[in-house]
Structures are given as structure tokens and as C-alpha cells.
Amino acid sequence: MRETVWISFVFGFVLLFIGCQSQEEIKRQKYITEGKQLYKTYCANCHQPDGTGLANLYPPLNGSDYLVKKDSVICLIRHGQQGPIVVNGQPYNRIMPANPQLSELEIAEIVTYIYNKWGNEKVVTDIKTVRNQLNKCPKP
Ligand code: HEC
């Protein structure tokens, strides 16, 4: 009797665990799909659909060493970016426009897409992370 109770407990927890894992995976796939669409609309003109950028005008996202600074990436998507920056040793100095129209969810989806596609991540960047960071962005 005792053993049965114990076994059903363990079994229950295992199921719960698998359930949570797949919920998270469903969310990740959804963010990636939505993020890809948003990227096409708001980013691909300059950074190109494959993220390789355009000559010395628009820096790449694919393989970009700038992606380690995710906090800065979240801020620049919202507020834009100008002034000289260096990506993979190459200098750029053009204007990236701000995106005041994007919601926190949309920024989270774009960031999740970029980092899963080109930043070696297998996780979601959630709305809370984006909101916390947006509150900390330096005034442009
Ligand atoms: C009008 C062209 C344009 C659009 C549209 C644009 N960017 Fe940019 N982006 C730039 C330029 C130019 C820079 C470099 C700015 C500088 O020289 O200071 C840049 C820099 C960046 C960087 C940091 C450098 C790097 O390559 O890693 C990231 C990340 C980035 N953009 C992401 C995005 C995302 C995401 C979107 C869509 C929401 C987007 N950009 C839309 C032109 C653009």
C-alpha cells in the first residue's frame, strides 16, 4: 500500500515535470514563429533576412559579437542606435531607427527569435525580462 502511494507520487511529479517542459517548449516555438515574422517586417530590410547585414552599412546579427550584450540589444530595438559601434571588429556609424510601436511582447519575440537563430540560445526571453530592461535603458 505504502509503496503504491509513493510510486504514484513519483509518477505524478514526473508527469508534471514533462508537462512543464513541453509548455515551455510550445512557448519557445511560438515566440520564434512570431519573432521571425516581426523580424521580416521591422528588421530584415537593413539586417537582411539571413541576418548577415549589408556591406559596411548595416551590421550583421548572424554571428555578431554584439549579441553578448542582450541588455543593450533590448534597449536599441526600442530606442534605436546611433554613433560609432564596432561589430566583429568592423566599425559602423549609421542610424538605426527607434521602434516605439513595438509592444514588450513583440520585443520579447524578436529577441527570442534572434538569440535562438543566431545567438546559440534554446530558451525564451520573456516579457518580464524585456520590461525590466526597458526600465533601465539609458535615455536616448
Ligand atoms: C533602417 C535600417 C535598420 C533597421 C530597420 C534595423 N536596424 Fe538594427 N542597426 C542598424 C544600424 C545602422 C546599426 C548600427 C548603428 C550604429 O552605427 O550605431 C544597427 C545595429 C543593430 C544591432 C547591434 C549591432 C549588431 O549588428 O549586432 C542590433 C542587435 C540590431 N541592430 C538589431 C535590429 C533589430 C532586431 C531590428 C528590428 C526590430 C533592427 N535592428 C532594425 C540599422 C537598422
XYZ file of C-alpha atoms and ligand atoms in Angstrom:
183
model
C 0.000 0.000 0.000
C 2.662 2.474 1.044
C 4.715 1.656 -1.986
C 1.791 2.281 -4.303
C 1.261 5.724 -2.797
C 4.935 6.501 -3.132
C 5.111 5.294 -6.717
C 2.083 7.336 -7.747
C 3.662 10.407 -6.145
C 6.871 9.999 -8.086
C 4.973 9.228 -11.263
C 2.812 12.319 -10.752
C 5.836 14.541 -10.349
C 7.490 13.103 -13.426
C 4.363 13.819 -15.478
C 4.161 17.328 -14.048
C 7.789 17.918 -14.945
C 7.353 16.671 -18.520
C 4.198 18.795 -18.785
C 6.008 21.969 -17.735
C 8.903 21.225 -20.058
C 6.629 20.920 -23.074
C 4.650 24.037 -22.102
C 7.942 25.943 -22.152
C 8.856 24.378 -25.500
C 5.488 25.333 -27.020
C 6.021 28.910 -25.819
C 9.524 28.963 -27.303
C 8.302 27.751 -30.697
C 5.505 30.333 -30.657
C 7.893 33.186 -29.819
C 10.273 32.060 -32.557
C 7.497 31.905 -35.172
C 6.061 35.307 -34.226
C 9.541 36.790 -33.834
C 10.562 35.663 -37.312
C 7.539 37.413 -38.797
C 8.246 40.627 -36.860
C 11.907 40.461 -37.850
C 10.887 40.291 -41.516
C 8.684 43.359 -41.100
C 10.864 45.572 -38.903
C 14.469 44.469 -39.252
C 15.204 42.455 -42.394
C 15.285 45.468 -44.747
C 18.551 46.522 -43.208
C 19.971 43.451 -41.478
C 18.744 41.123 -44.274
C 16.525 38.040 -43.888
C 19.550 35.812 -43.175
C 20.941 38.312 -40.646
C 24.208 38.867 -42.476
C 23.816 42.641 -42.697
C 24.695 44.777 -45.708
C 28.256 45.665 -46.605
C 29.657 48.318 -44.253
C 26.227 49.969 -43.902
C 24.246 47.567 -41.705
C 25.982 45.265 -39.233
C 25.211 41.518 -39.127
C 23.187 39.816 -36.393
C 24.197 36.365 -37.602
C 27.479 35.717 -35.794
C 27.523 39.190 -34.245
C 29.745 39.522 -31.164
C 27.468 42.374 -30.050
C 24.763 39.827 -29.105
C 26.536 39.023 -25.818
C 25.145 42.365 -24.625
C 21.493 41.343 -24.584
C 20.580 44.270 -22.334
C 21.869 46.728 -24.931
C 20.115 44.832 -27.723
C 16.742 45.124 -25.938
C 17.317 48.875 -25.494
C 18.414 49.511 -29.068
C 15.402 47.718 -30.534
C 13.133 50.121 -28.629
C 15.188 53.339 -28.798
C 17.290 52.872 -31.920
C 21.023 53.373 -32.026
C 23.404 55.901 -33.467
C 27.029 56.842 -33.213
C 30.023 54.642 -33.949
C 29.837 50.987 -32.922
C 32.096 48.028 -33.682
C 30.682 44.627 -34.638
C 33.100 41.740 -35.189
C 35.975 44.185 -35.431
C 34.278 46.228 -38.141
C 33.205 49.824 -37.439
C 29.687 51.053 -38.306
C 28.246 54.517 -37.967
C 24.707 54.914 -39.239
C 21.309 55.461 -37.720
C 19.096 52.606 -36.643
C 15.550 53.974 -36.128
C 13.652 53.535 -32.848
C 10.598 51.229 -32.633
C 8.121 52.885 -30.258
C 5.276 50.903 -31.882
C 6.566 47.512 -30.714
C 5.000 46.069 -27.555
C 7.031 44.396 -24.817
C 5.723 41.043 -26.072
C 6.806 41.805 -29.632
C 10.298 42.807 -28.499
C 10.489 39.607 -26.439
C 9.516 37.582 -29.510
C 12.063 39.330 -31.747
C 14.832 38.864 -29.161
C 13.879 35.194 -28.688
C 13.981 34.666 -32.460
C 17.360 36.378 -32.904
C 19.016 34.577 -29.986
C 17.643 31.156 -30.908
C 18.618 31.634 -34.541
C 21.964 33.421 -34.235
C 22.866 33.569 -30.545
C 23.145 29.870 -29.600
C 20.213 30.063 -27.163
C 17.497 27.471 -26.658
C 15.347 29.496 -24.266
C 12.643 32.150 -24.287
C 13.458 35.781 -23.490
C 10.223 36.598 -21.678
C 8.175 39.779 -21.346
C 9.325 40.331 -17.768
C 12.999 40.379 -18.771
C 12.226 42.855 -21.540
C 10.136 45.094 -19.264
C 12.803 45.163 -16.525
C 15.481 46.039 -19.034
C 13.407 48.713 -20.821
C 13.008 50.469 -17.476
C 16.794 50.625 -17.186
C 17.676 51.824 -20.697
C 19.755 54.991 -20.813
C 17.704 57.939 -22.119
C 18.473 58.149 -25.826
C 16.946 51.343 -41.212
C 17.845 50.215 -41.012
C 17.701 49.370 -39.766
C 16.584 48.723 -39.315
C 15.196 48.698 -39.934
C 17.006 47.992 -38.121
N 18.336 48.204 -37.863
Fe 19.436 47.374 -36.388
N 21.013 48.511 -36.901
C 21.049 49.374 -37.970
C 22.294 50.115 -37.944
C 22.726 51.162 -38.947
C 23.004 49.673 -36.805
C 24.339 50.222 -36.315
C 24.068 51.559 -35.636
C 25.305 52.408 -35.439
O 26.083 52.526 -36.373
O 25.471 52.962 -34.329
C 22.178 48.648 -36.189
C 22.543 47.894 -35.078
C 21.851 46.821 -34.586
C 22.325 45.905 -33.570
C 23.663 45.928 -32.853
C 24.802 45.536 -33.750
C 24.731 44.138 -34.293
O 24.675 44.024 -35.525
O 24.689 43.153 -33.545
C 21.318 45.001 -33.365
C 21.337 43.828 -32.412
C 20.219 45.375 -34.227
N 20.576 46.484 -34.961
C 19.009 44.724 -34.268
C 17.912 45.168 -35.003
C 16.597 44.616 -34.890
C 16.204 43.449 -34.001
C 15.783 45.311 -35.730
C 14.302 45.169 -35.937
C 13.463 45.418 -34.797
C 16.619 46.302 -36.389
N 17.896 46.189 -35.910
C 16.176 47.187 -37.374
C 20.077 49.532 -38.931
C 18.782 49.059 -38.848
